[in-house]
Amino acid sequence: MGFLDKVERGLEKVVTSFFRGTSTSEVKPVELTTALRNEMDRGILPISEGRSLAPNDFVVSLSEKDFETAKGWGSSVVNELAKVTAEHASTQGYSVQSDIMIHFVSDPSFKVGEMEINGSIKDASSKPAASAPVREPAPKPSGAAAVPPDSAAPKTTAQPRPTSRPKPQPTAPSIPKQAILEVDGQRFALHHHSIVLGRSASTDIPVDDSGVSRQHVRVETRGQNIYVVSDLGSTNGTYVDGKKISTETRIFDGSIINIGQTKIVFRLITTNNGDHA
């Protein structure tokens, strides 16, 4: 289990008491955590080789009911959302302009359970609902001597040119991962290039939901561990991490796909658990 998965499990324990007796369609902090991380990944801006600038200011739009629910979570839960997002930036090696900041707004056009997250790159913003600093990644060792903190040398992002070409280090082989979809408590392993989900029994993964079209959504692979989702002209639409999609949309480990009243979770795992699809 990775570090962020442990944090998410801890977060889920923290907020359990807030959701006893509530509708399962309401937005939950654990879902927000995944959506915030995915929005950060989608919004990165490559600066140079090996360095990317990530969004640090996030506006979360919720339905009026979910907005009132979020207000009741308290600062400790919302600050935890910012902290987990900051840890994700640090783990991925992203650079950020300032602390991670999260703002909540109410949108009367949204239904319960719908959300939209817009990330942007900003300096310190005013009155966020939560903020958290991003821990700088540990500096890589080099042959140059360290400059004392009180040195008068100017700050610079330039790296010293090595006097000799370092020997290439062997790269560890990548661990193959299995893509799965979790649908109503069942796991389906994706062993084909294209998988169609819908209400029809002829689809690859039938979904028993009256709000789902006969052929509703397609999940396809675009290379190793790269997957995209496309709506197939469904009546009620397809939502990925709270956003209604109209074009082919990439999904990531932990992405949530909503069709009708059914929630589908996309996972990349290192084992071969799950049913064939």
mmCIF file of C-alpha atoms in Angstrom:
data_model
loop_
_atom_site.group_PDB
_atom_site.id
_atom_site.type_symbol
_atom_site.label_atom_id
_atom_site.label_comp_id
_atom_site.label_asym_id
_atom_site.label_seq_id
_atom_site.Cartn_x
_atom_site.Cartn_y
_atom_site.Cartn_z
ATOM 1 C CA MET A 1 0.000 0.000 0.000
ATOM 2 C CA GLY A 2 1.430 3.383 -1.017
ATOM 3 C CA PHE A 3 1.839 6.389 1.275
ATOM 4 C CA LEU A 4 -1.091 8.296 -0.237
ATOM 5 C CA ASP A 5 -3.358 5.258 0.029
ATOM 6 C CA LYS A 6 -2.538 5.100 3.756
ATOM 7 C CA VAL A 7 -3.325 8.804 4.115
ATOM 8 C CA GLU A 8 -6.641 8.334 2.299
ATOM 9 C CA ARG A 9 -7.575 5.467 4.594
ATOM 10 C CA GLY A 10 -6.722 7.639 7.589
ATOM 11 C CA LEU A 11 -8.797 10.470 6.155
ATOM 12 C CA GLU A 12 -11.720 8.121 5.620
ATOM 13 C CA LYS A 13 -11.588 7.153 9.310
ATOM 14 C CA VAL A 14 -11.524 10.821 10.345
ATOM 15 C CA VAL A 15 -14.672 11.727 8.426
ATOM 16 C CA THR A 16 -16.759 8.596 8.984
ATOM 17 C CA SER A 17 -18.886 10.226 11.681
ATOM 18 C CA PHE A 18 -19.952 12.995 9.316
ATOM 19 C CA PHE A 19 -21.747 10.624 6.944
ATOM 20 C CA ARG A 20 -23.659 8.173 9.101
ATOM 21 C CA GLY A 21 -27.224 8.092 7.879
ATOM 22 C CA THR A 22 -26.621 10.299 4.849
ATOM 23 C CA SER A 23 -27.208 9.518 1.193
ATOM 24 C CA THR A 24 -24.435 7.613 -0.563
ATOM 25 C CA SER A 25 -24.791 10.000 -3.531
ATOM 26 C CA GLU A 26 -23.406 12.947 -1.538
ATOM 27 C CA VAL A 27 -19.852 14.096 -2.167
ATOM 28 C CA LYS A 28 -17.412 12.635 0.360
ATOM 29 C CA PRO A 29 -13.953 13.932 1.309
ATOM 30 C CA VAL A 30 -12.234 10.762 0.064
ATOM 31 C CA GLU A 31 -13.739 11.342 -3.400
ATOM 32 C CA LEU A 32 -12.633 14.979 -3.254
ATOM 33 C CA THR A 33 -9.102 13.847 -2.423
ATOM 34 C CA THR A 34 -8.910 11.728 -5.574
ATOM 35 C CA ALA A 35 -10.454 14.480 -7.710
ATOM 36 C CA LEU A 36 -8.007 17.088 -6.373
ATOM 37 C CA ARG A 37 -5.014 14.871 -7.127
ATOM 38 C CA ASN A 38 -6.295 14.134 -10.634
ATOM 39 C CA GLU A 39 -6.943 17.837 -11.319
ATOM 40 C CA MET A 40 -3.385 18.593 -10.221
ATOM 41 C CA ASP A 41 -2.019 15.906 -12.555
ATOM 42 C CA ARG A 42 -4.061 17.220 -15.479
ATOM 43 C CA GLY A 43 -3.033 20.826 -14.921
ATOM 44 C CA ILE A 44 0.748 20.486 -14.706
ATOM 45 C CA LEU A 45 2.787 22.895 -16.830
ATOM 46 C CA PRO A 46 6.174 21.552 -18.023
ATOM 47 C CA ILE A 47 8.874 24.164 -17.321
ATOM 48 C CA SER A 48 12.011 22.269 -18.270
ATOM 49 C CA GLU A 49 13.208 18.711 -18.508
ATOM 50 C CA GLY A 50 12.348 16.999 -15.260
ATOM 51 C CA ARG A 51 10.506 19.994 -13.794
ATOM 52 C CA SER A 52 6.772 20.728 -13.933
ATOM 53 C CA LEU A 53 4.745 23.498 -12.302
ATOM 54 C CA ALA A 54 1.506 22.235 -10.786
ATOM 55 C CA PRO A 55 -1.738 24.040 -9.889
ATOM 56 C CA ASN A 56 -1.865 25.095 -6.256
ATOM 57 C CA ASP A 57 -5.198 26.967 -6.089
ATOM 58 C CA PHE A 58 -8.346 24.842 -6.391
ATOM 59 C CA VAL A 59 -11.959 26.023 -6.594
ATOM 60 C CA VAL A 60 -14.406 23.210 -5.741
ATOM 61 C CA SER A 61 -17.962 23.811 -6.991
ATOM 62 C CA LEU A 62 -20.657 21.796 -5.190
ATOM 63 C CA SER A 63 -24.427 21.543 -5.093
ATOM 64 C CA GLU A 64 -26.116 23.691 -2.463
ATOM 65 C CA LYS A 65 -26.721 20.657 -0.231
ATOM 66 C CA ASP A 66 -23.160 19.343 -0.587
ATOM 67 C CA PHE A 67 -21.838 22.855 0.051
ATOM 68 C CA GLU A 68 -23.702 23.002 3.370
ATOM 69 C CA THR A 69 -22.406 19.512 4.200
ATOM 70 C CA ALA A 70 -18.829 20.592 3.435
ATOM 71 C CA LYS A 71 -19.225 23.585 5.760
ATOM 72 C CA GLY A 72 -20.019 21.133 8.555
ATOM 73 C CA TRP A 73 -16.866 19.072 8.083
ATOM 74 C CA GLY A 74 -14.806 21.539 10.062
ATOM 75 C CA SER A 75 -11.359 22.933 9.410
ATOM 76 C CA SER A 76 -9.518 19.749 10.434
ATOM 77 C CA VAL A 77 -11.058 17.689 7.627
ATOM 78 C CA VAL A 78 -10.703 20.402 4.974
ATOM 79 C CA ASN A 79 -7.101 21.063 6.008
ATOM 80 C CA GLU A 80 -6.460 17.337 5.633
ATOM 81 C CA LEU A 81 -7.656 17.587 2.011
ATOM 82 C CA ALA A 82 -5.088 20.324 1.389
ATOM 83 C CA LYS A 83 -2.392 18.329 3.183
ATOM 84 C CA VAL A 84 -2.977 15.190 1.093
ATOM 85 C CA THR A 85 -2.933 17.263 -2.107
ATOM 86 C CA ALA A 86 0.344 18.883 -1.006
ATOM 87 C CA GLU A 87 1.846 15.465 -0.271
ATOM 88 C CA HIS A 88 0.854 14.344 -3.767
ATOM 89 C CA ALA A 89 2.717 17.319 -5.294
ATOM 90 C CA SER A 90 5.798 16.465 -3.231
ATOM 91 C CA THR A 91 5.658 12.766 -4.096
ATOM 92 C CA GLN A 92 5.334 13.504 -7.823
ATOM 93 C CA GLY A 93 8.177 16.035 -7.686
ATOM 94 C CA TYR A 94 5.983 18.933 -8.850
ATOM 95 C CA SER A 95 6.958 22.560 -8.234
ATOM 96 C CA VAL A 96 4.298 24.967 -6.940
ATOM 97 C CA GLN A 97 4.045 28.746 -6.636
ATOM 98 C CA SER A 98 2.764 28.777 -3.068
ATOM 99 C CA ASP A 99 0.857 26.684 -0.521
ATOM 100 C CA ILE A 100 -1.965 24.434 -1.706
ATOM 101 C CA MET A 101 -5.221 26.399 -1.355
ATOM 102 C CA ILE A 102 -8.785 25.061 -1.579
ATOM 103 C CA HIS A 103 -11.954 27.148 -1.949
ATOM 104 C CA PHE A 104 -15.551 25.863 -1.869
ATOM 105 C CA VAL A 105 -18.373 27.523 -3.817
ATOM 106 C CA SER A 106 -22.054 26.668 -4.160
ATOM 107 C CA ASP A 107 -23.567 26.195 -7.624
ATOM 108 C CA PRO A 108 -27.392 25.921 -7.673
ATOM 109 C CA SER A 109 -27.282 24.177 -11.074
ATOM 110 C CA PHE A 110 -25.438 21.181 -9.594
ATOM 111 C CA LYS A 111 -27.239 18.087 -8.343
ATOM 112 C CA VAL A 112 -26.297 16.329 -5.116
ATOM 113 C CA GLY A 113 -23.103 14.368 -5.704
ATOM 114 C CA GLU A 114 -21.944 16.500 -8.633
ATOM 115 C CA MET A 115 -18.815 18.564 -8.314
ATOM 116 C CA GLU A 116 -16.381 20.485 -10.472
ATOM 117 C CA ILE A 117 -12.790 21.317 -9.587
ATOM 118 C CA ASN A 118 -10.794 23.982 -11.385
ATOM 119 C CA GLY A 119 -7.110 24.241 -10.556
ATOM 120 C CA SER A 120 -4.885 27.192 -11.381
ATOM 121 C CA ILE A 121 -1.355 28.366 -10.705
ATOM 122 C CA LYS A 122 -1.416 31.344 -8.360
ATOM 123 C CA ASP A 123 0.558 33.168 -5.721
ATOM 124 C CA ALA A 124 -0.892 33.317 -2.211
ATOM 125 C CA SER A 125 -4.676 33.693 -2.506
ATOM 126 C CA SER A 126 -7.027 35.392 -0.080
ATOM 127 C CA LYS A 127 -9.224 33.500 2.368
ATOM 128 C CA PRO A 128 -8.975 29.896 1.169
ATOM 129 C CA ALA A 129 -11.043 27.282 3.028
ATOM 130 C CA ALA A 130 -7.786 25.419 3.613
ATOM 131 C CA SER A 131 -4.110 25.636 2.753
ATOM 132 C CA ALA A 132 -1.046 23.444 3.195
ATOM 133 C CA PRO A 133 2.630 23.879 2.297
ATOM 134 C CA VAL A 134 4.285 21.559 -0.189
ATOM 135 C CA ARG A 135 7.420 19.918 1.160
ATOM 136 C CA GLU A 136 10.313 20.412 -1.199
ATOM 137 C CA PRO A 137 11.771 17.129 -2.519
ATOM 138 C CA ALA A 138 15.105 16.118 -0.993
ATOM 139 C CA PRO A 139 18.054 17.562 -2.942
ATOM 140 C CA LYS A 140 19.947 15.111 -5.093
ATOM 141 C CA PRO A 141 23.591 14.540 -4.076
ATOM 142 C CA SER A 142 26.212 16.112 -6.287
ATOM 143 C CA GLY A 143 29.985 16.498 -6.376
ATOM 144 C CA ALA A 144 29.799 20.230 -5.626
ATOM 145 C CA ALA A 145 30.370 21.414 -2.052
ATOM 146 C CA ALA A 146 27.318 22.715 -0.215
ATOM 147 C CA VAL A 147 27.021 26.500 0.091
ATOM 148 C CA PRO A 148 26.555 27.635 3.722
ATOM 149 C CA PRO A 149 23.153 29.237 4.482
ATOM 150 C CA ASP A 150 24.753 32.605 5.247
ATOM 151 C CA SER A 151 26.696 32.689 1.986
ATOM 152 C CA ALA A 152 26.325 35.814 -0.138
ATOM 153 C CA ALA A 153 26.002 33.736 -3.309
ATOM 154 C CA PRO A 154 22.835 34.693 -5.258
ATOM 155 C CA LYS A 155 19.953 32.235 -5.420
ATOM 156 C CA THR A 156 19.616 30.485 -8.750
ATOM 157 C CA THR A 157 17.769 27.549 -10.267
ATOM 158 C CA ALA A 158 20.702 26.699 -12.540
ATOM 159 C CA GLN A 159 22.478 23.419 -11.847
ATOM 160 C CA PRO A 160 26.311 23.098 -11.917
ATOM 161 C CA ARG A 161 27.715 21.409 -14.997
ATOM 162 C CA PRO A 162 29.419 18.115 -14.056
ATOM 163 C CA THR A 163 33.133 17.904 -14.788
ATOM 164 C CA SER A 164 32.770 14.391 -16.104
ATOM 165 C CA ARG A 165 29.914 12.400 -17.561
ATOM 166 C CA PRO A 166 28.382 10.217 -14.840
ATOM 167 C CA LYS A 167 28.020 6.539 -15.495
ATOM 168 C CA PRO A 168 24.454 5.602 -16.382
ATOM 169 C CA GLN A 169 22.670 3.840 -13.569
ATOM 170 C CA PRO A 170 20.655 0.738 -14.375
ATOM 171 C CA THR A 171 16.940 1.474 -14.296
ATOM 172 C CA ALA A 172 14.679 -0.751 -12.291
ATOM 173 C CA PRO A 173 12.196 -2.664 -14.439
ATOM 174 C CA SER A 174 8.715 -1.168 -14.349
ATOM 175 C CA ILE A 175 6.170 -3.249 -12.476
ATOM 176 C CA PRO A 176 3.245 -4.110 -14.762
ATOM 177 C CA LYS A 177 -0.113 -3.041 -13.387
ATOM 178 C CA GLN A 178 -3.546 -4.474 -14.009
ATOM 179 C CA ALA A 179 -6.372 -2.063 -14.783
ATOM 180 C CA ILE A 180 -9.661 -2.900 -13.094
ATOM 181 C CA LEU A 181 -13.117 -1.380 -12.759
ATOM 182 C CA GLU A 182 -15.008 -1.669 -9.477
ATOM 183 C CA VAL A 183 -18.748 -1.756 -10.263
ATOM 184 C CA ASP A 184 -21.284 -2.322 -7.477
ATOM 185 C CA GLY A 185 -18.757 -4.188 -5.358
ATOM 186 C CA GLN A 186 -17.488 -6.360 -8.223
ATOM 187 C CA ARG A 187 -14.035 -6.097 -9.782
ATOM 188 C CA PHE A 188 -13.580 -6.481 -13.537
ATOM 189 C CA ALA A 189 -10.059 -6.792 -14.954
ATOM 190 C CA LEU A 190 -9.604 -4.993 -18.277
ATOM 191 C CA HIS A 191 -7.886 -7.468 -20.575
ATOM 192 C CA HIS A 192 -9.007 -5.964 -23.901
ATOM 193 C CA HIS A 193 -8.159 -2.755 -25.754
ATOM 194 C CA SER A 194 -11.752 -1.509 -25.573
ATOM 195 C CA ILE A 195 -14.461 -2.233 -22.984
ATOM 196 C CA VAL A 196 -18.077 -1.064 -23.274
ATOM 197 C CA LEU A 197 -20.402 -0.683 -20.278
ATOM 198 C CA GLY A 198 -24.160 -0.278 -20.504
ATOM 199 C CA ARG A 199 -27.587 -1.653 -19.661
ATOM 200 C CA SER A 200 -27.607 -4.093 -22.593
ATOM 201 C CA ALA A 201 -26.657 -7.689 -21.847
ATOM 202 C CA SER A 202 -24.508 -7.643 -24.986
ATOM 203 C CA THR A 203 -22.037 -5.133 -23.522
ATOM 204 C CA ASP A 204 -18.725 -6.231 -22.041
ATOM 205 C CA ILE A 205 -19.838 -5.188 -18.540
ATOM 206 C CA PRO A 206 -23.653 -5.016 -18.180
ATOM 207 C CA VAL A 207 -24.904 -2.476 -15.620
ATOM 208 C CA ASP A 208 -28.348 -3.004 -14.061
ATOM 209 C CA ASP A 209 -29.399 0.645 -13.754
ATOM 210 C CA SER A 210 -32.435 2.238 -15.403
ATOM 211 C CA GLY A 211 -30.522 5.523 -15.705
ATOM 212 C CA VAL A 212 -27.858 3.871 -17.855
ATOM 213 C CA SER A 213 -28.162 3.691 -21.648
ATOM 214 C CA ARG A 214 -27.920 0.365 -23.481
ATOM 215 C CA GLN A 215 -24.410 1.222 -24.614
ATOM 216 C CA HIS A 216 -23.348 4.026 -22.312
ATOM 217 C CA VAL A 217 -19.578 4.399 -21.967
ATOM 218 C CA ARG A 218 -16.354 2.991 -23.409
ATOM 219 C CA VAL A 219 -13.016 2.531 -21.604
ATOM 220 C CA GLU A 220 -9.970 2.189 -23.863
ATOM 221 C CA THR A 221 -6.228 1.841 -23.442
ATOM 222 C CA ARG A 222 -3.801 4.267 -25.098
ATOM 223 C CA GLY A 223 -0.564 2.576 -24.085
ATOM 224 C CA GLN A 224 0.977 1.179 -20.920
ATOM 225 C CA ASN A 225 -1.109 2.296 -17.934
ATOM 226 C CA ILE A 226 -2.832 5.034 -20.002
ATOM 227 C CA TYR A 227 -6.633 4.765 -20.180
ATOM 228 C CA VAL A 228 -9.374 7.029 -21.505
ATOM 229 C CA VAL A 229 -13.179 7.164 -21.202
ATOM 230 C CA SER A 230 -15.677 8.165 -23.909
ATOM 231 C CA ASP A 231 -19.431 8.701 -23.598
ATOM 232 C CA LEU A 232 -21.330 6.822 -26.316
ATOM 233 C CA GLY A 233 -24.126 9.364 -26.768
ATOM 234 C CA SER A 234 -25.923 8.305 -23.589
ATOM 235 C CA THR A 235 -29.154 9.942 -22.443
ATOM 236 C CA ASN A 236 -27.965 10.993 -18.970
ATOM 237 C CA GLY A 237 -24.297 11.576 -19.706
ATOM 238 C CA THR A 238 -21.053 10.351 -18.165
ATOM 239 C CA TYR A 239 -19.169 12.050 -15.309
ATOM 240 C CA VAL A 240 -15.480 11.617 -14.515
ATOM 241 C CA ASP A 241 -14.388 12.871 -11.085
ATOM 242 C CA GLY A 242 -17.535 15.007 -10.918
ATOM 243 C CA LYS A 243 -17.196 16.583 -14.376
ATOM 244 C CA LYS A 244 -19.554 15.755 -17.231
ATOM 245 C CA ILE A 245 -17.472 14.731 -20.224
ATOM 246 C CA SER A 246 -18.166 15.492 -23.875
ATOM 247 C CA THR A 247 -14.871 14.317 -25.350
ATOM 248 C CA GLU A 248 -12.407 11.527 -24.729
ATOM 249 C CA THR A 249 -11.111 11.973 -21.162
ATOM 250 C CA ARG A 250 -8.085 10.379 -19.524
ATOM 251 C CA ILE A 251 -8.613 8.554 -16.235
ATOM 252 C CA PHE A 252 -6.096 7.848 -13.485
ATOM 253 C CA ASP A 253 -5.765 5.400 -10.626
ATOM 254 C CA GLY A 254 -8.664 6.214 -8.296
ATOM 255 C CA SER A 255 -10.748 8.107 -10.885
ATOM 256 C CA ILE A 256 -14.506 7.858 -10.309
ATOM 257 C CA ILE A 257 -16.858 7.369 -13.263
ATOM 258 C CA ASN A 258 -20.576 8.019 -12.700
ATOM 259 C CA ILE A 259 -23.252 6.721 -15.079
ATOM 260 C CA GLY A 260 -26.898 6.891 -14.024
ATOM 261 C CA GLN A 261 -26.931 6.051 -10.315
ATOM 262 C CA THR A 262 -23.904 3.763 -10.621
ATOM 263 C CA LYS A 263 -20.427 4.660 -9.380
ATOM 264 C CA ILE A 264 -17.461 3.012 -11.091
ATOM 265 C CA VAL A 265 -13.944 3.246 -9.644
ATOM 266 C CA PHE A 266 -10.927 2.823 -11.934
ATOM 267 C CA ARG A 267 -7.871 1.204 -10.332
ATOM 268 C CA LEU A 268 -4.349 0.197 -11.376
ATOM 269 C CA ILE A 269 -3.176 -2.660 -9.165
ATOM 270 C CA THR A 270 -0.105 -4.898 -9.093
ATOM 271 C CA THR A 271 -2.037 -8.129 -8.598
ATOM 272 C CA ASN A 272 -4.320 -10.023 -10.935
ATOM 273 C CA ASN A 273 -7.438 -9.917 -8.776
ATOM 274 C CA GLY A 274 -10.730 -9.292 -10.496
ATOM 275 C CA ASP A 275 -13.071 -10.852 -13.037
ATOM 276 C CA HIS A 276 -12.278 -10.942 -16.708
ATOM 277 C CA ALA A 277 -13.849 -8.362 -19.019
#
